Amino acid sequence: MGKEVELTVEELKNKRIGVVFSSGFFGFFAHAGCLKALEELGIKPVGYAGTSSGAIAAAFAAAGLNAERISAILFNLRKQDFWDPEPWYKTAVSALKLFRGSLGYLEGERFRNLLERNLPVRQFHELTTPCVIVGANITKKRREVFTAGSISDAVQASGTIPWTFKMKKIGDDYFLDGGLIDKAPLDALRAHVPVDVILVHYIASHDLTENSNSFLLKKFSPQRAYGLAISIARHEHYQAQKKLAEQQGVMVIELKPDLPPVTPDSLQKGREAFNISHKYVLEYFHY
């Protein structure tokens, strides 16, 4: 379970609480379970932040959707709701060019439509609670913090998994998954929302939980090692943000459940991830 919270739930209710949802492949199921637990505990965040799958959960919560509504959306999710590959001949042409100029495989239109169908508002200024979303601006080579404009654009930019989805274009800039450069955006939240406490629902990268040299036992070991190095960098960056927040007087509470992997072909495991996270958060706060 990890370190127990130093404040009671009643004491937390008197604090300005921000919630950060980390990136994590299809982790929005678990994030929704966390939201359900927070609702049952009576904890009302003053702001949300997220990257990648965490951006989806943050946007839905900030838009005023309760956990029951969010979970209903997710539990009814089917692969075809977001899986819209480009025509095969385009992929073949890209392959002949060694993918020079390719933006990715899935068009992303179904993903965007899914967001717009379910978000009750379209613009950040219409949200019931402040929300901060982070993406990787590939054009300008920097972290992009979204707090204004189109919510679906920001969420789609933050959730653009490399190779899987085509890079999201906003204006003249191309974007990739925000989780690549900011696993759990504590700094971004604190820069835009005054908070006393940050609850971080953190989904650990799977390769960081494996045995030390397990990458050597897998196919494409050098690529596995490269991916592991990225995971290490992201985790270290998060740890630095956590340390700075605590040094500046903000309490950081980490919620880190042990979750089953969920993929586009195993969406049925999402309910299990939801239930595990829900139970974990309640038990963490001795509820």
PDB file of C-alpha atoms in Angstrom:
ATOM      1  CA  MET A   1       0.000   0.000   0.000  1.00  0.00           C
ATOM      2  CA  GLY A   2       2.908   2.380   0.622  1.00  0.00           C
ATOM      3  CA  LYS A   3       3.188   5.325   2.988  1.00  0.00           C
ATOM      4  CA  GLU A   4      -0.101   6.142   4.668  1.00  0.00           C
ATOM      5  CA  VAL A   5      -1.673   9.560   4.440  1.00  0.00           C
ATOM      6  CA  GLU A   6      -0.730  11.944   7.244  1.00  0.00           C
ATOM      7  CA  LEU A   7      -4.074  13.730   7.215  1.00  0.00           C
ATOM      8  CA  THR A   8      -7.534  12.364   7.848  1.00  0.00           C
ATOM      9  CA  VAL A   9     -10.181  12.666   5.168  1.00  0.00           C
ATOM     10  CA  GLU A  10     -11.960  15.324   7.231  1.00  0.00           C
ATOM     11  CA  GLU A  11      -8.731  17.332   7.460  1.00  0.00           C
ATOM     12  CA  LEU A  12      -8.208  16.972   3.711  1.00  0.00           C
ATOM     13  CA  LYS A  13     -11.652  18.409   3.051  1.00  0.00           C
ATOM     14  CA  ASN A  14     -10.451  21.697   4.557  1.00  0.00           C
ATOM     15  CA  LYS A  15      -7.530  21.875   2.095  1.00  0.00           C
ATOM     16  CA  ARG A  16      -7.337  22.995  -1.517  1.00  0.00           C
ATOM     17  CA  ILE A  17      -6.798  19.659  -3.231  1.00  0.00           C
ATOM     18  CA  GLY A  18      -5.525  19.197  -6.756  1.00  0.00           C
ATOM     19  CA  VAL A  19      -5.630  15.849  -8.537  1.00  0.00           C
ATOM     20  CA  VAL A  20      -3.021  14.714 -11.054  1.00  0.00           C
ATOM     21  CA  PHE A  21      -3.665  11.720 -13.288  1.00  0.00           C
ATOM     22  CA  SER A  22      -0.488  10.244 -14.746  1.00  0.00           C
ATOM     23  CA  SER A  23      -0.027   8.810 -18.183  1.00  0.00           C
ATOM     24  CA  GLY A  24      -0.416   5.054 -18.501  1.00  0.00           C
ATOM     25  CA  PHE A  25      -1.533   2.969 -21.464  1.00  0.00           C
ATOM     26  CA  PHE A  26      -5.363   2.899 -21.305  1.00  0.00           C
ATOM     27  CA  GLY A  27      -5.066   3.959 -17.687  1.00  0.00           C
ATOM     28  CA  PHE A  28      -8.261   6.010 -17.762  1.00  0.00           C
ATOM     29  CA  PHE A  29     -10.175   3.006 -16.422  1.00  0.00           C
ATOM     30  CA  ALA A  30      -8.099   3.066 -13.234  1.00  0.00           C
ATOM     31  CA  HIS A  31      -8.285   6.859 -13.032  1.00  0.00           C
ATOM     32  CA  ALA A  32     -12.080   6.617 -13.140  1.00  0.00           C
ATOM     33  CA  GLY A  33     -11.950   4.171 -10.238  1.00  0.00           C
ATOM     34  CA  CYS A  34      -9.909   6.706  -8.290  1.00  0.00           C
ATOM     35  CA  LEU A  35     -12.498   9.392  -9.069  1.00  0.00           C
ATOM     36  CA  LYS A  36     -15.303   7.182  -7.776  1.00  0.00           C
ATOM     37  CA  ALA A  37     -13.440   6.673  -4.503  1.00  0.00           C
ATOM     38  CA  LEU A  38     -12.783  10.403  -4.097  1.00  0.00           C
ATOM     39  CA  GLU A  39     -16.479  11.097  -4.627  1.00  0.00           C
ATOM     40  CA  GLU A  40     -17.413   8.564  -1.970  1.00  0.00           C
ATOM     41  CA  LEU A  41     -14.897  10.127   0.397  1.00  0.00           C
ATOM     42  CA  GLY A  42     -16.445  13.550  -0.177  1.00  0.00           C
ATOM     43  CA  ILE A  43     -13.216  15.016  -1.545  1.00  0.00           C
ATOM     44  CA  LYS A  44     -13.877  17.834  -4.007  1.00  0.00           C
ATOM     45  CA  PRO A  45     -10.762  18.851  -5.978  1.00  0.00           C
ATOM     46  CA  VAL A  46     -10.154  22.480  -6.901  1.00  0.00           C
ATOM     47  CA  GLY A  47      -8.295  21.474 -10.060  1.00  0.00           C
ATOM     48  CA  TYR A  48      -7.231  18.565 -12.256  1.00  0.00           C
ATOM     49  CA  ALA A  49      -4.194  17.879 -14.416  1.00  0.00           C
ATOM     50  CA  GLY A  50      -3.221  14.986 -16.631  1.00  0.00           C
ATOM     51  CA  THR A  51      -1.267  13.655 -19.557  1.00  0.00           C
ATOM     52  CA  SER A  52      -2.206  11.010 -22.112  1.00  0.00           C
ATOM     53  CA  SER A  53      -4.858   8.698 -20.615  1.00  0.00           C
ATOM     54  CA  GLY A  54      -4.744  10.914 -17.535  1.00  0.00           C
ATOM     55  CA  ALA A  55      -5.741  13.893 -19.682  1.00  0.00           C
ATOM     56  CA  ILE A  56      -8.938  12.102 -20.683  1.00  0.00           C
ATOM     57  CA  ALA A  57      -9.916  11.446 -17.065  1.00  0.00           C
ATOM     58  CA  ALA A  58      -8.951  14.974 -15.996  1.00  0.00           C
ATOM     59  CA  ALA A  59     -10.999  16.589 -18.763  1.00  0.00           C
ATOM     60  CA  PHE A  60     -14.096  14.501 -18.066  1.00  0.00           C
ATOM     61  CA  ALA A  61     -13.924  15.201 -14.326  1.00  0.00           C
ATOM     62  CA  ALA A  62     -13.257  18.921 -14.803  1.00  0.00           C
ATOM     63  CA  ALA A  63     -16.213  19.120 -17.192  1.00  0.00           C
ATOM     64  CA  GLY A  64     -18.497  17.991 -14.381  1.00  0.00           C
ATOM     65  CA  LEU A  65     -19.030  14.341 -15.313  1.00  0.00           C
ATOM     66  CA  ASN A  66     -19.294  12.172 -12.213  1.00  0.00           C
ATOM     67  CA  ALA A  67     -17.553   8.825 -11.855  1.00  0.00           C
ATOM     68  CA  GLU A  68     -20.714   6.887 -12.684  1.00  0.00           C
ATOM     69  CA  ARG A  69     -21.076   8.680 -16.005  1.00  0.00           C
ATOM     70  CA  ILE A  70     -17.377   8.386 -16.817  1.00  0.00           C
ATOM     71  CA  SER A  71     -17.304   4.673 -16.017  1.00  0.00           C
ATOM     72  CA  ALA A  72     -20.408   4.109 -18.164  1.00  0.00           C
ATOM     73  CA  ILE A  73     -18.619   5.728 -21.111  1.00  0.00           C
ATOM     74  CA  LEU A  74     -15.506   3.646 -20.572  1.00  0.00           C
ATOM     75  CA  PHE A  75     -17.175   0.314 -19.876  1.00  0.00           C
ATOM     76  CA  ASN A  76     -19.076   0.637 -23.159  1.00  0.00           C
ATOM     77  CA  LEU A  77     -15.915   1.479 -25.084  1.00  0.00           C
ATOM     78  CA  ARG A  78     -15.159  -0.758 -28.058  1.00  0.00           C
ATOM     79  CA  LYS A  79     -12.022  -0.880 -30.146  1.00  0.00           C
ATOM     80  CA  GLN A  80     -13.880   0.276 -33.236  1.00  0.00           C
ATOM     81  CA  ASP A  81     -14.908   3.436 -31.365  1.00  0.00           C
ATOM     82  CA  PHE A  82     -11.381   4.819 -31.745  1.00  0.00           C
ATOM     83  CA  TRP A  83      -9.612   2.477 -34.177  1.00  0.00           C
ATOM     84  CA  ASP A  84      -9.572   4.144 -37.611  1.00  0.00           C
ATOM     85  CA  PRO A  85      -6.436   3.114 -39.520  1.00  0.00           C
ATOM     86  CA  GLU A  86      -5.473   4.936 -42.670  1.00  0.00           C
ATOM     87  CA  PRO A  87      -6.109   3.082 -45.972  1.00  0.00           C
ATOM     88  CA  TRP A  88      -3.691   0.211 -46.453  1.00  0.00           C
ATOM     89  CA  TYR A  89      -2.206   1.701 -49.610  1.00  0.00           C
ATOM     90  CA  LYS A  90      -1.134   4.830 -47.710  1.00  0.00           C
ATOM     91  CA  THR A  91       0.698   2.656 -45.204  1.00  0.00           C
ATOM     92  CA  ALA A  92       2.300   0.731 -48.059  1.00  0.00           C
ATOM     93  CA  VAL A  93       3.497   3.953 -49.701  1.00  0.00           C
ATOM     94  CA  SER A  94       4.859   5.197 -46.363  1.00  0.00           C
ATOM     95  CA  ALA A  95       6.724   1.916 -45.892  1.00  0.00           C
ATOM     96  CA  LEU A  96       8.318   2.247 -49.336  1.00  0.00           C
ATOM     97  CA  LYS A  97       9.521   5.691 -48.262  1.00  0.00           C
ATOM     98  CA  LEU A  98      10.789   4.214 -44.986  1.00  0.00           C
ATOM     99  CA  PHE A  99       7.972   6.197 -43.329  1.00  0.00           C
ATOM    100  CA  ARG A 100       9.580   9.510 -44.242  1.00  0.00           C
ATOM    101  CA  GLY A 101       6.890  12.145 -43.659  1.00  0.00           C
ATOM    102  CA  SER A 102       4.516   9.667 -42.019  1.00  0.00           C
ATOM    103  CA  LEU A 103       2.456  11.031 -39.129  1.00  0.00           C
ATOM    104  CA  GLY A 104       1.238   7.704 -37.750  1.00  0.00           C
ATOM    105  CA  TYR A 105      -1.245   4.881 -38.362  1.00  0.00           C
ATOM    106  CA  LEU A 106      -4.641   5.776 -36.892  1.00  0.00           C
ATOM    107  CA  GLU A 107      -6.393   8.820 -38.339  1.00  0.00           C
ATOM    108  CA  GLY A 108      -7.604   9.995 -34.907  1.00  0.00           C
ATOM    109  CA  GLU A 109     -11.009  11.204 -36.086  1.00  0.00           C
ATOM    110  CA  ARG A 110     -12.886   8.562 -34.116  1.00  0.00           C
ATOM    111  CA  PHE A 111     -10.900   9.474 -31.010  1.00  0.00           C
ATOM    112  CA  ARG A 112     -11.838  13.120 -31.438  1.00  0.00           C
ATOM    113  CA  ASN A 113     -15.482  12.286 -32.102  1.00  0.00           C
ATOM    114  CA  LEU A 114     -15.552  10.127 -28.993  1.00  0.00           C
ATOM    115  CA  LEU A 115     -14.332  13.058 -26.918  1.00  0.00           C
ATOM    116  CA  GLU A 116     -16.718  15.565 -28.433  1.00  0.00           C
ATOM    117  CA  ARG A 117     -19.733  13.264 -28.019  1.00  0.00           C
ATOM    118  CA  ASN A 118     -19.094  12.870 -24.333  1.00  0.00           C
ATOM    119  CA  LEU A 119     -17.679  16.202 -23.194  1.00  0.00           C
ATOM    120  CA  PRO A 120     -20.573  18.461 -22.133  1.00  0.00           C
ATOM    121  CA  VAL A 121     -18.527  21.577 -22.971  1.00  0.00           C
ATOM    122  CA  ARG A 122     -16.030  22.390 -25.729  1.00  0.00           C
ATOM    123  CA  GLN A 123     -13.736  25.117 -24.357  1.00  0.00           C
ATOM    124  CA  PHE A 124     -11.532  25.261 -21.255  1.00  0.00           C
ATOM    125  CA  HIS A 125     -13.243  28.393 -19.961  1.00  0.00           C
ATOM    126  CA  GLU A 126     -16.530  26.455 -19.826  1.00  0.00           C
ATOM    127  CA  LEU A 127     -15.212  23.796 -17.442  1.00  0.00           C
ATOM    128  CA  THR A 128     -16.764  23.604 -13.981  1.00  0.00           C
ATOM    129  CA  THR A 129     -13.305  23.016 -12.420  1.00  0.00           C
ATOM    130  CA  PRO A 130      -9.906  24.207 -13.713  1.00  0.00           C
ATOM    131  CA  CYS A 131      -8.018  21.665 -15.798  1.00  0.00           C
ATOM    132  CA  VAL A 132      -4.418  21.538 -17.010  1.00  0.00           C
ATOM    133  CA  ILE A 133      -3.365  19.226 -19.838  1.00  0.00           C
ATOM    134  CA  VAL A 134       0.180  18.652 -21.073  1.00  0.00           C
ATOM    135  CA  GLY A 135       1.319  17.656 -24.546  1.00  0.00           C
ATOM    136  CA  ALA A 136       4.650  17.341 -26.343  1.00  0.00           C
ATOM    137  CA  ASN A 137       4.992  20.095 -28.942  1.00  0.00           C
ATOM    138  CA  ILE A 138       7.235  18.433 -31.511  1.00  0.00           C
ATOM    139  CA  THR A 139       7.388  21.482 -33.765  1.00  0.00           C
ATOM    140  CA  LYS A 140       8.538  23.901 -31.071  1.00  0.00           C
ATOM    141  CA  LYS A 141      10.428  21.143 -29.207  1.00  0.00           C
ATOM    142  CA  ARG A 142       8.951  21.892 -25.823  1.00  0.00           C
ATOM    143  CA  ARG A 143       6.338  20.872 -23.303  1.00  0.00           C
ATOM    144  CA  GLU A 144       2.980  22.485 -24.085  1.00  0.00           C
ATOM    145  CA  VAL A 145       0.599  23.282 -21.221  1.00  0.00           C
ATOM    146  CA  PHE A 146      -3.019  23.628 -22.322  1.00  0.00           C
ATOM    147  CA  THR A 147      -5.358  25.738 -20.174  1.00  0.00           C
ATOM    148  CA  ALA A 148      -7.374  27.504 -22.883  1.00  0.00           C
ATOM    149  CA  GLY A 149      -8.984  26.770 -26.228  1.00  0.00           C
ATOM    150  CA  SER A 150     -10.460  23.490 -27.408  1.00  0.00           C
ATOM    151  CA  ILE A 151     -10.547  20.761 -24.780  1.00  0.00           C
ATOM    152  CA  SER A 152     -10.764  17.940 -27.311  1.00  0.00           C
ATOM    153  CA  ASP A 153      -7.764  19.323 -29.228  1.00  0.00           C
ATOM    154  CA  ALA A 154      -5.720  19.395 -26.035  1.00  0.00           C
ATOM    155  CA  VAL A 155      -6.753  15.917 -24.922  1.00  0.00           C
ATOM    156  CA  GLN A 156      -6.147  14.470 -28.366  1.00  0.00           C
ATOM    157  CA  ALA A 157      -2.720  16.110 -28.524  1.00  0.00           C
ATOM    158  CA  SER A 158      -1.828  14.748 -25.096  1.00  0.00           C
ATOM    159  CA  GLY A 159      -3.011  11.250 -26.017  1.00  0.00           C
ATOM    160  CA  THR A 160      -1.326  10.915 -29.408  1.00  0.00           C
ATOM    161  CA  ILE A 161       0.603   7.698 -28.882  1.00  0.00           C
ATOM    162  CA  PRO A 162       3.633   7.641 -31.214  1.00  0.00           C
ATOM    163  CA  TRP A 163       3.212   5.514 -34.348  1.00  0.00           C
ATOM    164  CA  THR A 164      -0.270   4.428 -33.241  1.00  0.00           C
ATOM    165  CA  PHE A 165      -2.057   7.757 -33.779  1.00  0.00           C
ATOM    166  CA  LYS A 166      -1.184  10.345 -36.383  1.00  0.00           C
ATOM    167  CA  MET A 167       0.493  13.338 -34.804  1.00  0.00           C
ATOM    168  CA  LYS A 168      -2.086  15.904 -33.766  1.00  0.00           C
ATOM    169  CA  LYS A 169      -1.794  19.194 -35.624  1.00  0.00           C
ATOM    170  CA  ILE A 170      -2.945  22.397 -33.946  1.00  0.00           C
ATOM    171  CA  GLY A 171      -2.248  25.477 -36.021  1.00  0.00           C
ATOM    172  CA  ASP A 172       1.187  24.925 -37.523  1.00  0.00           C
ATOM    173  CA  ASP A 173       2.433  22.704 -34.696  1.00  0.00           C
ATOM    174  CA  TYR A 174       2.510  18.911 -34.393  1.00  0.00           C
ATOM    175  CA  PHE A 175       1.980  17.181 -31.050  1.00  0.00           C
ATOM    176  CA  LEU A 176       2.691  13.804 -29.487  1.00  0.00           C
ATOM    177  CA  ASP A 177       1.724  12.106 -26.248  1.00  0.00           C
ATOM    178  CA  GLY A 178       2.303  14.385 -23.263  1.00  0.00           C
ATOM    179  CA  GLY A 179       3.276  11.406 -21.133  1.00  0.00           C
ATOM    180  CA  LEU A 180       6.499  11.108 -23.108  1.00  0.00           C
ATOM    181  CA  ILE A 181       7.882  14.219 -21.451  1.00  0.00           C
ATOM    182  CA  ASP A 182       5.744  14.704 -18.329  1.00  0.00           C
ATOM    183  CA  LYS A 183       4.478  11.520 -16.710  1.00  0.00           C
ATOM    184  CA  ALA A 184       2.505  13.301 -13.975  1.00  0.00           C
ATOM    185  CA  PRO A 185       2.382  17.113 -14.366  1.00  0.00           C
ATOM    186  CA  LEU A 186       2.606  18.441 -10.820  1.00  0.00           C
ATOM    187  CA  ASP A 187       4.458  21.606 -11.853  1.00  0.00           C
ATOM    188  CA  ALA A 188       1.880  22.428 -14.522  1.00  0.00           C
ATOM    189  CA  LEU A 189      -0.969  22.072 -12.044  1.00  0.00           C
ATOM    190  CA  ARG A 190       0.731  24.241  -9.403  1.00  0.00           C
ATOM    191  CA  ALA A 191       1.504  26.935 -11.969  1.00  0.00           C
ATOM    192  CA  HIS A 192      -2.177  27.384 -12.766  1.00  0.00           C
ATOM    193  CA  VAL A 193      -4.166  26.229  -9.714  1.00  0.00           C
ATOM    194  CA  PRO A 194      -3.400  27.229  -6.096  1.00  0.00           C
ATOM    195  CA  VAL A 195      -3.322  24.014  -4.039  1.00  0.00           C
ATOM    196  CA  ASP A 196      -2.334  22.856  -0.556  1.00  0.00           C
ATOM    197  CA  VAL A 197      -2.367  19.138  -1.344  1.00  0.00           C
ATOM    198  CA  ILE A 198      -1.874  17.182  -4.561  1.00  0.00           C
ATOM    199  CA  LEU A 199      -3.265  13.673  -4.936  1.00  0.00           C
ATOM    200  CA  VAL A 200      -1.300  11.880  -7.647  1.00  0.00           C
ATOM    201  CA  HIS A 201      -2.946   8.811  -9.121  1.00  0.00           C
ATOM    202  CA  TYR A 202       0.202   7.299 -10.550  1.00  0.00           C
ATOM    203  CA  ILE A 203       0.294   4.372 -12.969  1.00  0.00           C
ATOM    204  CA  ALA A 204       3.820   2.989 -12.968  1.00  0.00           C
ATOM    205  CA  SER A 205       5.430   2.195 -16.322  1.00  0.00           C
ATOM    206  CA  HIS A 206       5.403  -1.568 -16.681  1.00  0.00           C
ATOM    207  CA  ASP A 207       9.102  -1.836 -17.553  1.00  0.00           C
ATOM    208  CA  LEU A 208      10.056  -0.144 -14.273  1.00  0.00           C
ATOM    209  CA  THR A 209       8.360  -2.919 -12.307  1.00  0.00           C
ATOM    210  CA  GLU A 210      10.255  -5.748 -14.012  1.00  0.00           C
ATOM    211  CA  ASN A 211      13.425  -7.461 -12.805  1.00  0.00           C
ATOM    212  CA  SER A 212      16.659  -5.563 -13.377  1.00  0.00           C
ATOM    213  CA  ASN A 213      17.847  -7.001 -16.692  1.00  0.00           C
ATOM    214  CA  SER A 214      14.654  -8.622 -17.956  1.00  0.00           C
ATOM    215  CA  PHE A 215      14.874  -6.577 -21.167  1.00  0.00           C
ATOM    216  CA  LEU A 216      17.711  -8.896 -22.269  1.00  0.00           C
ATOM    217  CA  LEU A 217      15.270 -11.801 -22.375  1.00  0.00           C
ATOM    218  CA  LYS A 218      12.954 -10.077 -24.847  1.00  0.00           C
ATOM    219  CA  LYS A 219      12.986  -9.618 -28.590  1.00  0.00           C
ATOM    220  CA  PHE A 220      14.546  -6.371 -29.842  1.00  0.00           C
ATOM    221  CA  SER A 221      16.497  -5.999 -26.578  1.00  0.00           C
ATOM    222  CA  PRO A 222      18.193  -2.710 -27.599  1.00  0.00           C
ATOM    223  CA  GLN A 223      14.780  -1.138 -28.293  1.00  0.00           C
ATOM    224  CA  ARG A 224      13.506  -2.476 -24.970  1.00  0.00           C
ATOM    225  CA  ALA A 225      16.474  -0.911 -23.214  1.00  0.00           C
ATOM    226  CA  TYR A 226      15.818   2.389 -24.996  1.00  0.00           C
ATOM    227  CA  GLY A 227      12.192   2.351 -23.852  1.00  0.00           C
ATOM    228  CA  LEU A 228      13.303   1.558 -20.324  1.00  0.00           C
ATOM    229  CA  ALA A 229      15.658   4.541 -20.350  1.00  0.00           C
ATOM    230  CA  ILE A 230      12.754   6.811 -21.338  1.00  0.00           C
ATOM    231  CA  SER A 231      10.638   5.392 -18.507  1.00  0.00           C
ATOM    232  CA  ILE A 232      13.480   6.060 -16.068  1.00  0.00           C
ATOM    233  CA  ALA A 233      13.803   9.659 -17.269  1.00  0.00           C
ATOM    234  CA  ARG A 234      10.071  10.270 -16.940  1.00  0.00           C
ATOM    235  CA  HIS A 235       9.968   8.828 -13.444  1.00  0.00           C
ATOM    236  CA  GLU A 236      12.994  10.857 -12.341  1.00  0.00           C
ATOM    237  CA  HIS A 237      11.362  14.003 -13.727  1.00  0.00           C
ATOM    238  CA  TYR A 238       8.226  13.254 -11.746  1.00  0.00           C
ATOM    239  CA  GLN A 239      10.247  12.671  -8.585  1.00  0.00           C
ATOM    240  CA  ALA A 240      11.961  16.050  -9.055  1.00  0.00           C
ATOM    241  CA  GLN A 241       8.575  17.765  -9.388  1.00  0.00           C
ATOM    242  CA  LYS A 242       7.322  16.008  -6.268  1.00  0.00           C
ATOM    243  CA  LYS A 243      10.387  17.048  -4.269  1.00  0.00           C
ATOM    244  CA  LEU A 244      10.085  20.679  -5.362  1.00  0.00           C
ATOM    245  CA  ALA A 245       6.381  20.798  -4.496  1.00  0.00           C
ATOM    246  CA  GLU A 246       7.067  19.446  -1.019  1.00  0.00           C
ATOM    247  CA  GLN A 247       9.938  21.876  -0.505  1.00  0.00           C
ATOM    248  CA  GLN A 248       7.533  24.699  -1.326  1.00  0.00           C
ATOM    249  CA  GLY A 249       4.990  23.540   1.225  1.00  0.00           C
ATOM    250  CA  VAL A 250       2.614  21.485  -0.918  1.00  0.00           C
ATOM    251  CA  MET A 251       1.772  18.043   0.422  1.00  0.00           C
ATOM    252  CA  VAL A 252       1.934  15.288  -2.218  1.00  0.00           C
ATOM    253  CA  ILE A 253      -0.024  12.080  -1.657  1.00  0.00           C
ATOM    254  CA  GLU A 254       0.806   9.257  -4.049  1.00  0.00           C
ATOM    255  CA  LEU A 255      -1.851   6.706  -4.951  1.00  0.00           C
ATOM    256  CA  LYS A 256      -0.086   3.861  -6.784  1.00  0.00           C
ATOM    257  CA  PRO A 257      -2.270   0.768  -7.213  1.00  0.00           C
ATOM    258  CA  ASP A 258      -0.920  -2.411  -8.804  1.00  0.00           C
ATOM    259  CA  LEU A 259      -2.947  -2.671 -11.999  1.00  0.00           C
ATOM    260  CA  PRO A 260      -3.470  -5.229 -14.778  1.00  0.00           C
ATOM    261  CA  PRO A 261      -2.385  -4.096 -18.248  1.00  0.00           C
ATOM    262  CA  VAL A 262      -5.214  -2.895 -20.484  1.00  0.00           C
ATOM    263  CA  THR A 263      -4.815  -2.747 -24.272  1.00  0.00           C
ATOM    264  CA  PRO A 264      -7.083  -2.065 -27.261  1.00  0.00           C
ATOM    265  CA  ASP A 265      -7.562  -5.837 -27.535  1.00  0.00           C
ATOM    266  CA  SER A 266      -8.243  -6.388 -23.821  1.00  0.00           C
ATOM    267  CA  LEU A 267     -10.611  -3.567 -22.952  1.00  0.00           C
ATOM    268  CA  GLN A 268     -12.588  -5.993 -20.785  1.00  0.00           C
ATOM    269  CA  LYS A 269      -9.758  -5.748 -18.235  1.00  0.00           C
ATOM    270  CA  GLY A 270     -10.647  -2.085 -17.790  1.00  0.00           C
ATOM    271  CA  ARG A 271     -13.397  -2.935 -15.313  1.00  0.00           C
ATOM    272  CA  GLU A 272     -10.888  -4.884 -13.225  1.00  0.00           C
ATOM    273  CA  ALA A 273      -8.475  -1.928 -13.253  1.00  0.00           C
ATOM    274  CA  PHE A 274     -11.341   0.373 -12.233  1.00  0.00           C
ATOM    275  CA  ASN A 275     -12.316  -1.842  -9.300  1.00  0.00           C
ATOM    276  CA  ILE A 276      -8.727  -2.306  -8.096  1.00  0.00           C
ATOM    277  CA  SER A 277      -8.070   1.426  -8.121  1.00  0.00           C
ATOM    278  CA  HIS A 278     -11.386   2.206  -6.427  1.00  0.00           C
ATOM    279  CA  LYS A 279     -10.689  -0.263  -3.629  1.00  0.00           C
ATOM    280  CA  TYR A 280      -7.072   0.866  -3.270  1.00  0.00           C
ATOM    281  CA  VAL A 281      -7.959   4.532  -2.765  1.00  0.00           C
ATOM    282  CA  LEU A 282     -10.677   3.774  -0.226  1.00  0.00           C
ATOM    283  CA  GLU A 283      -8.350   1.502   1.744  1.00  0.00           C
ATOM    284  CA  TYR A 284      -5.548   4.044   1.552  1.00  0.00           C
ATOM    285  CA  PHE A 285      -7.747   6.541   3.371  1.00  0.00           C
ATOM    286  CA  HIS A 286      -9.003   3.832   5.781  1.00  0.00           C
ATOM    287  CA  TYR A 287     -12.541   4.128   4.451  1.00  0.00           C
TER     288      TYR A 287
END
